[in-house]
Each structure stands twice: as structure tokens, then as C-alpha cells.
């Protein structure tokens, strides 16, 4: 049996710190506002305090952190994430190791969730798992035989920037026709405002679509079509054994999953049509923090 | 020191069989016409004869075969390749093992070349290598830490079917706007005939472009742009340490490589622009057969 570890989900809005046992059960958890506007030093001090509080009476040796990218994984730096404004090349791993005396390991939040789903969730029966999170943004993580494949510079899974529509526009500094600019929650929200005049975000667009609104259905169809192109492109690049889809937008799973599976079939070789696997995530909002707690194992 | 092995490059036009030593040196080689029109039994008998001839006075234990896909790698079957008409679910591995008494291993021809370049060629200093061959068709192989990543159903590297132009047409049963339908040698030849009225194939199109022909340059620019989109998409999917480009079309390397590198920079995150690596293959036409001889090592 392995030791319990601490998992940290560092987000732009909340910090969650949990003590997690071997099989992913959360034994205790703290959840506080990040207060990112108060700067990195303030936030890191808060993280140290939360770690120490969780570790009270325990004997934890390792901490895993899932953080928004871009990161320098080799040096343990937070580089300059849009979701942590003011954080520029912050040596988070080094500072936390010094302040807590624990071994600290960092990876990006999508990789952490991918790891949780691969080892303990919907991907646990598969050798290779491509996990995609469709949330405010679009991220991904690739896990082979239980290990995150980070890529040479840590950019594996940055599919938000994959070009899926050459005629598309550019949003948020991404490529013209990039996946995230079409299929993310913020993109669906934007299209809802522009084309439907609604301000209720993705949920309202999905609700309108369900009730038969033609324009809302066009928006959803475009999301599904371009996500299908991305998945087909990934299949023809690396042919993972399974795709796991998570993230907030997947709350509307019933309107996404089956049409997406059908659409992917249109774009793959005949030999693959009946064997591609696209499954919903199983761990829900636990994936991030449980996945973070699994990061130290990657380095055993 | 490892034993010498036999490598076989099974193509629609030629069969090459060679005795290859540990470091990729070809010690002897036979090259015969495939005569694919005479059917699988005839061709397989020829392969047996060539293997026995090469193995005369040697003590080889293993044979690796690089063959055109699609293949069933687990069962050692040739499924139904366009380049081997009449071959349908042929159990090549089982037959050759029975007839020669040797251990026989099969993989597709692009994976074999990828393996050679990764272990002995332009990719030998890198942990992960994405090898792309631009020839009559477009194929690829992904090698991680010296091992071919075949994908769950053996479709890793089938990037010829990647969608890189949504407004594109469909050729050869591939997706509309598929990479191979734009960037392969046969596509360049087709565009040369349609738009320039020339029948000299890729070499003539590249020569005209070099001499300043505007339409020829448009054709090459489209090839480069869409190959750059494919490479950027692969970077954002798995971020391999290096891309190695081989195949017949790369004879025109001087007109492709630098413009391609510049174009890829336009499509990747700022942090990657200066560190992406795209190198030409080093082993030339030896890659296929040397790579085939390396396949048995994958199973040691």
C-alpha cells in the first residue's frame, strides 16, 4: 500500500488542497478563494498554510499540484498563465519545498485530470488514454501505460490551439480556426450572445437547442463537428485506445456524446468506425484534485 | 553485441531483402520485382526463397518486415493494402515462420523507416520522434524512447487522413481536405497536370517553381502551408521532440524545409516558435530496409 499524498488544485478562483489515499479517496479537504489579485506571494503563503493544516497529525511526504499552464515542468515554474495574472516565472516547486519540507511535483491541470481518469476513472482499462476537458477553455492530457506523456516542452495536450477550421477566426491569441475558439464554453457563450442575444452562457444555449431553436442547434452542431475533426485528427496521429471527455460543458453530455461519436465515424478510416471509443469522464469535479495527488507517483 | 537480422522491405513494385548488422550496416542485399499481379502465394514463395538465399551460411534468428498498410499487427496479417492488390487478410507472419523456421515480425513501412531514423538516423539524439514520409502517399511513424507507438489499432501515424483544409476536396477515399490529398507526390503531380498542364510529376513542378513560375509556386506554397498545419496540430497534440521528414518528395528539400519551418512558427504558441525542430531524414532509401531489420528488437 502506498502512502497518502496531498493533492492541490490551483485555480484562478479557488485553491483546493486535499489528503488523498492510494485509490483516490479524499480523506480531508480544504477549499479557499485564491484571491489572485493579491499576488503570488500572498497566494503561495496561503498554499503553505493549507498544506500544513491538512498535514497536521499526518505523515505525508509528497505533494502534487495541478496548475493552469503554461508551465516549465522541468524547472517547476509557473510561466505566465492567463488564469493567474501577475504570475511570471514563479518557482512554485522550489518555494513550496523550502517552506513545507515536502517533495513537491507540478503538472498542468488537464494532465492531472487525465491521470485521475486514466488510473481510477473511465480510462482505467486502457493502455493509452486521450483525456479532453471542454470547459471555459479546451485542454487535454495523454496518458500511456499510466504515465503522462508531457511532450518535449510540455505542450502535449494543448489541443485548444489545433487548427480545425481554416476559414475560422482568431480568438484569445489562438490560431485562426483553433479548436478552443469554436468548442470551448466561452466560445459557446460568445456565439449565444452574438447569434441568439442570450446571456445565460452554455447552459442556456444547450437548453434552447433542446427546445428546438434552430440557431442554438447550429451552434451546437458546429461545436460537435469541429470537436469530431479534432478527435479524428488525434486518432490518425496517435490512435489512442480511448478518448475520455470531461469538463463543465460535458454537463450537457446527452446532447453531445452520441452526435459526436457519429460525427467522428464520418472522419476516420473504415476499419476504425466501429472500434473508436469515446467515453464520458467518471470522476467529475474530483478529477483535478485526485489527479494532482497522483502526480508524485509519476516520478517514483 | 546483437545478432544480425534480416530486414525485408515489401513494396508494390520491389521486394528488398537484406542482412543487416546491429548498427544498421547492410551486409548483403537482394532486390527483385514483386510481380504483385501473380498473387500473394507467388510473392510469398519468392520472399521465402530470398530469405533462404540471404541466410545461406549465416545464423540469423529473426526477420523484420516493413509492409504497406493496413495491417493487423497483433495477428500478423496483411489486410487489404491499395499497393498490394489481391492481398486480403493474408497471414504473412505465420506463413513465413512456418516456411523459414525463423521468428518473423511485421510492421508498416512508415513505422519501419521511423524506427531506423530514430535509432540510427536524424532522430537518434531525441526521446520522441515523429517521422513523416512524403512520397506517393503521406505516412508517419511515432517513436518514443526507441519504441514504435503503434496506437491501439495500429493507426498511429496515419496522418495522410488528417483534415487540414475543411474546404478541400476528397481524393482516394480519404477525408475532404486530407493531408495526403494536398501534400503527397501524387497530389503535386495531379495539380501539375490540372493547373500547369505538365506531365513530369513533382520534379517538374518543383523545377518550374524554382524558375519562377507563379502557378507552380502556388502549388508548392499550398503543400507547405498544409504540411505546416499538420505539423502544428501534431505539436499541440503530443509535442514530439523532433520531426524528421523523409520520402521522395523531400528530394526537393531545399525548396521545402526552410519555408516549412517558417510556416510552422506561424501556427504554434509563442513559447515554441524558437524550439521546434524539423530535420531532414539521413538514411535515404536505406531507411525502409534497415528499419525493417530493427523491428524484431521491439519485441525483445
CSV table of N, CA and C in Angstrom, one decimal, chain B residues 38-120:
chain,number,residue,atom,x,y,z
B,38,UNK,N,0.9,-11.6,-59.8
B,38,UNK,CA,0.9,-13.0,-59.8
B,38,UNK,C,0.3,-13.6,-58.5
B,39,UNK,N,-0.1,-12.7,-57.6
B,39,UNK,CA,-0.8,-13.1,-56.4
B,39,UNK,C,0.1,-13.3,-55.2
B,40,UNK,N,-0.6,-13.4,-54.1
B,40,UNK,CA,0.2,-13.5,-52.8
B,40,UNK,C,1.0,-14.8,-52.7
B,41,UNK,N,0.5,-15.9,-53.1
B,41,UNK,CA,1.2,-17.1,-52.9
B,41,UNK,C,2.6,-17.1,-53.7
B,42,UNK,N,2.5,-16.6,-54.9
B,42,UNK,CA,3.7,-16.4,-55.7
B,42,UNK,C,4.7,-15.5,-55.0
B,43,UNK,N,4.2,-14.4,-54.5
B,43,UNK,CA,5.1,-13.4,-53.9
B,43,UNK,C,5.7,-13.9,-52.6
B,44,UNK,N,4.9,-14.6,-51.8
B,44,UNK,CA,5.4,-15.1,-50.6
B,44,UNK,C,6.4,-16.2,-50.8
B,45,UNK,N,6.2,-17.1,-51.8
B,45,UNK,CA,7.2,-18.1,-52.2
B,45,UNK,C,8.6,-17.4,-52.6
B,46,UNK,N,8.4,-16.3,-53.3
B,46,UNK,CA,9.6,-15.5,-53.7
B,46,UNK,C,10.3,-15.0,-52.4
B,47,UNK,N,9.5,-14.5,-51.5
B,47,UNK,CA,10.1,-14.0,-50.2
B,47,UNK,C,10.9,-15.1,-49.5
B,48,UNK,N,10.3,-16.3,-49.4
B,48,UNK,CA,10.9,-17.4,-48.7
B,48,UNK,C,12.3,-17.7,-49.4
B,49,UNK,N,12.3,-17.8,-50.7
B,49,UNK,CA,13.5,-18.1,-51.4
B,49,UNK,C,14.6,-17.0,-51.2
B,50,UNK,N,14.1,-15.7,-51.2
B,50,UNK,CA,15.1,-14.7,-50.9
B,50,UNK,C,15.7,-14.7,-49.5
B,51,UNK,N,14.8,-15.0,-48.6
B,51,UNK,CA,15.2,-15.1,-47.2
B,51,UNK,C,16.3,-16.2,-47.0
B,52,UNK,N,16.0,-17.4,-47.6
B,52,UNK,CA,16.9,-18.5,-47.5
B,52,UNK,C,18.2,-18.2,-48.2
B,53,UNK,N,18.2,-17.5,-49.3
B,53,UNK,CA,19.4,-17.2,-50.0
B,53,UNK,C,20.3,-16.2,-49.2
B,54,UNK,N,19.6,-15.3,-48.6
B,54,UNK,CA,20.4,-14.3,-47.7
B,54,UNK,C,20.9,-15.0,-46.5
B,55,UNK,N,20.2,-16.0,-46.0
B,55,UNK,CA,20.6,-16.6,-44.7
B,55,UNK,C,21.6,-17.7,-44.9
B,56,UNK,N,21.9,-18.0,-46.2
B,56,UNK,CA,22.9,-19.1,-46.5
B,56,UNK,C,24.3,-18.8,-45.8
B,57,UNK,N,24.7,-19.7,-45.0
B,57,UNK,CA,26.0,-19.6,-44.3
B,57,UNK,C,25.9,-18.6,-43.1
B,58,UNK,N,24.7,-18.1,-42.8
B,58,UNK,CA,24.5,-17.2,-41.7
B,58,UNK,C,23.8,-18.0,-40.6
B,59,UNK,N,23.6,-17.3,-39.5
B,59,UNK,CA,22.8,-18.0,-38.4
B,59,UNK,C,21.8,-17.0,-37.9
B,60,UNK,N,21.0,-16.5,-38.8
B,60,UNK,CA,20.0,-15.5,-38.4
B,60,UNK,C,18.8,-16.1,-37.7
B,61,UNK,N,18.3,-15.4,-36.7
B,61,UNK,CA,17.1,-16.0,-36.0
B,61,UNK,C,15.9,-15.2,-36.2
B,62,UNK,N,16.0,-13.9,-36.6
B,62,UNK,CA,14.8,-13.1,-36.7
B,62,UNK,C,14.8,-12.3,-38.0
B,63,UNK,N,13.5,-12.1,-38.5
B,63,UNK,CA,13.2,-11.3,-39.7
B,63,UNK,C,12.2,-10.2,-39.4
B,64,UNK,N,12.5,-9.0,-39.8
B,64,UNK,CA,11.5,-7.9,-39.7
B,64,UNK,C,11.1,-7.5,-41.1
B,65,UNK,N,9.7,-7.3,-41.2
B,65,UNK,CA,9.2,-6.9,-42.5
B,65,UNK,C,8.5,-5.6,-42.3
B,66,UNK,N,8.8,-4.6,-43.2
B,66,UNK,CA,8.1,-3.4,-43.4
B,66,UNK,C,7.2,-3.6,-44.6
B,67,UNK,N,5.9,-3.4,-44.4
B,67,UNK,CA,4.9,-3.7,-45.5
B,67,UNK,C,3.9,-2.5,-45.5
B,68,UNK,N,3.3,-2.3,-46.7
B,68,UNK,CA,2.3,-1.3,-46.8
B,68,UNK,C,1.0,-1.6,-46.0
B,69,UNK,N,0.4,-0.7,-45.3
B,69,UNK,CA,-0.8,-0.9,-44.5
B,69,UNK,C,-2.0,-0.8,-45.3
B,70,UNK,N,-3.2,-1.1,-44.8
B,70,UNK,CA,-3.4,-1.5,-43.4
B,70,UNK,C,-3.0,-2.9,-43.1
B,71,UNK,N,-2.5,-3.1,-41.8
B,71,UNK,CA,-2.1,-4.4,-41.3
B,71,UNK,C,-2.8,-4.7,-40.0
B,72,UNK,N,-2.9,-5.9,-39.7
B,72,UNK,CA,-3.3,-6.3,-38.3
B,72,UNK,C,-2.0,-6.7,-37.6
B,73,UNK,N,-1.5,-5.8,-36.8
B,73,UNK,CA,-0.2,-6.1,-36.2
B,73,UNK,C,-0.2,-7.2,-35.2
B,74,UNK,N,-1.3,-7.3,-34.5
B,74,UNK,CA,-1.4,-8.3,-33.4
B,74,UNK,C,-1.4,-9.7,-34.0
B,75,UNK,N,-2.2,-9.9,-35.2
B,75,UNK,CA,-2.3,-11.2,-35.8
B,75,UNK,C,-1.3,-11.4,-36.9
B,76,UNK,N,-0.5,-10.4,-37.2
B,76,UNK,CA,0.5,-10.5,-38.3
B,76,UNK,C,-0.1,-10.7,-39.7
B,77,UNK,N,-1.2,-10.0,-39.9
B,77,UNK,CA,-1.9,-10.1,-41.2
B,77,UNK,C,-1.7,-8.8,-42.1
B,78,UNK,N,-1.6,-9.1,-43.4
B,78,UNK,CA,-1.7,-8.0,-44.4
B,78,UNK,C,-3.2,-7.9,-44.7
B,79,UNK,N,-3.8,-6.8,-44.4
B,79,UNK,CA,-5.3,-6.7,-44.5
B,79,UNK,C,-5.8,-6.5,-45.9
B,80,UNK,N,-5.5,-5.4,-46.5
B,80,UNK,CA,-6.0,-5.1,-47.9
B,80,UNK,C,-5.4,-3.9,-48.4
B,81,UNK,N,-4.1,-3.8,-48.6
B,81,UNK,CA,-3.4,-2.6,-48.9
B,81,UNK,C,-3.6,-2.2,-50.4
B,82,UNK,N,-3.9,-0.9,-50.6
B,82,UNK,CA,-4.0,-0.4,-52.0
B,82,UNK,C,-2.8,-0.8,-52.9
B,83,UNK,N,-1.6,-0.9,-52.2
B,83,UNK,CA,-0.4,-1.1,-53.0
B,83,UNK,C,-0.1,-2.6,-53.2
B,84,UNK,N,-0.9,-3.5,-52.6
B,84,UNK,CA,-0.8,-4.9,-52.8
B,84,UNK,C,-2.1,-5.5,-53.2
B,85,UNK,N,-2.6,-5.1,-54.4
B,85,UNK,CA,-3.9,-5.6,-54.8
B,85,UNK,C,-4.1,-7.1,-54.8
B,86,UNK,N,-5.2,-7.6,-54.3
B,86,UNK,CA,-5.4,-9.0,-54.2
B,86,UNK,C,-5.0,-9.6,-52.9
B,87,UNK,N,-4.3,-8.9,-52.1
B,87,UNK,CA,-3.9,-9.4,-50.8
B,87,UNK,C,-5.0,-9.0,-49.8
B,88,UNK,N,-5.7,-10.0,-49.3
B,88,UNK,CA,-6.8,-9.7,-48.3
B,88,UNK,C,-6.6,-10.7,-47.1
B,89,UNK,N,-6.3,-10.1,-46.0
B,89,UNK,CA,-6.2,-10.8,-44.7
B,89,UNK,C,-5.2,-12.0,-44.9
B,90,UNK,N,-4.0,-11.7,-45.4
B,90,UNK,CA,-3.0,-12.7,-45.7
B,90,UNK,C,-2.2,-12.9,-44.4
B,91,UNK,N,-2.1,-14.1,-43.8
B,91,UNK,CA,-1.4,-14.3,-42.5
B,91,UNK,C,0.1,-14.4,-42.8
B,92,UNK,N,0.8,-13.3,-43.3
B,92,UNK,CA,2.1,-13.3,-43.8
B,92,UNK,C,3.1,-13.8,-42.7
B,93,UNK,N,2.9,-13.4,-41.4
B,93,UNK,CA,3.9,-13.8,-40.4
B,93,UNK,C,3.8,-15.3,-40.2
B,94,UNK,N,2.6,-15.8,-40.0
B,94,UNK,CA,2.5,-17.3,-39.8
B,94,UNK,C,3.1,-18.1,-40.9
B,95,UNK,N,2.8,-17.7,-42.1
B,95,UNK,CA,3.3,-18.5,-43.3
B,95,UNK,C,4.8,-18.4,-43.3
B,96,UNK,N,5.4,-17.2,-43.2
B,96,UNK,CA,6.9,-17.1,-43.3
B,96,UNK,C,7.6,-17.9,-42.1
B,97,UNK,N,7.0,-17.8,-40.9
B,97,UNK,CA,7.6,-18.5,-39.8
B,97,UNK,C,7.6,-20.0,-40.1
B,98,UNK,N,6.5,-20.5,-40.6
B,98,UNK,CA,6.4,-21.9,-40.9
B,98,UNK,C,7.4,-22.4,-42.0
B,99,UNK,N,7.5,-21.5,-43.0
B,99,UNK,CA,8.3,-21.9,-44.2
B,99,UNK,C,9.8,-21.7,-44.0
B,100,UNK,N,10.2,-20.8,-43.1
B,100,UNK,CA,11.6,-20.5,-42.9
B,100,UNK,C,12.2,-21.0,-41.5
B,101,UNK,N,11.2,-21.2,-40.6
B,101,UNK,CA,11.7,-21.6,-39.2
B,101,UNK,C,12.3,-20.4,-38.4
B,102,UNK,N,12.2,-19.2,-38.9
B,102,UNK,CA,12.7,-18.0,-38.2
B,102,UNK,C,11.6,-17.3,-37.5
B,103,UNK,N,11.9,-16.4,-36.6
B,103,UNK,CA,11.0,-15.6,-35.9
B,103,UNK,C,10.7,-14.4,-36.8
B,104,UNK,N,9.5,-14.1,-37.2
B,104,UNK,CA,9.1,-13.1,-38.1
B,104,UNK,C,8.3,-12.0,-37.4
B,105,UNK,N,8.6,-10.7,-37.7
B,105,UNK,CA,7.9,-9.6,-37.1
B,105,UNK,C,7.5,-8.6,-38.2
B,106,UNK,N,6.3,-8.1,-38.0
B,106,UNK,CA,5.7,-7.2,-39.1
B,106,UNK,C,5.4,-5.9,-38.5
B,107,UNK,N,5.7,-4.8,-39.3
B,107,UNK,CA,5.1,-3.5,-39.0
B,107,UNK,C,4.9,-2.8,-40.3
B,108,UNK,N,4.3,-1.6,-40.3
B,108,UNK,CA,4.1,-0.9,-41.6
B,108,UNK,C,5.3,-0.2,-42.0
B,109,UNK,N,5.4,0.1,-43.3
B,109,UNK,CA,6.7,0.6,-43.9
B,109,UNK,C,7.1,2.0,-43.3
B,110,UNK,N,6.1,2.8,-43.0
B,110,UNK,CA,6.4,4.1,-42.4
B,110,UNK,C,7.0,4.0,-41.0
B,111,UNK,N,6.4,3.0,-40.2
B,111,UNK,CA,6.9,2.8,-38.9
B,111,UNK,C,8.4,2.2,-39.0
B,112,UNK,N,8.6,1.4,-39.9
B,112,UNK,CA,10.0,0.8,-40.1
B,112,UNK,C,11.0,1.9,-40.4
B,113,UNK,N,10.6,2.8,-41.3
B,113,UNK,CA,11.5,3.9,-41.6
B,113,UNK,C,11.7,4.9,-40.4
B,114,UNK,N,10.6,5.1,-39.7
B,114,UNK,CA,10.6,5.9,-38.5
B,114,UNK,C,11.6,5.3,-37.5
B,115,UNK,N,11.6,4.0,-37.3
B,115,UNK,CA,12.4,3.3,-36.4
B,115,UNK,C,13.9,3.5,-36.7
B,116,UNK,N,14.2,3.3,-38.0
B,116,UNK,CA,15.6,3.5,-38.5
B,116,UNK,C,16.1,4.9,-38.2
B,117,UNK,N,15.3,5.9,-38.6
B,117,UNK,CA,15.7,7.3,-38.4
B,117,UNK,C,15.9,7.6,-36.9
B,118,UNK,N,15.0,7.0,-36.1
B,118,UNK,CA,15.0,7.3,-34.6
B,118,UNK,C,16.2,6.7,-34.0
B,119,UNK,N,16.5,5.5,-34.3
B,119,UNK,CA,17.6,4.8,-33.7
B,119,UNK,C,19.0,5.1,-34.3
B,120,UNK,N,19.0,5.3,-35.6
B,120,UNK,CA,20.3,5.4,-36.3
B,120,UNK,C,20.5,6.6,-37.1
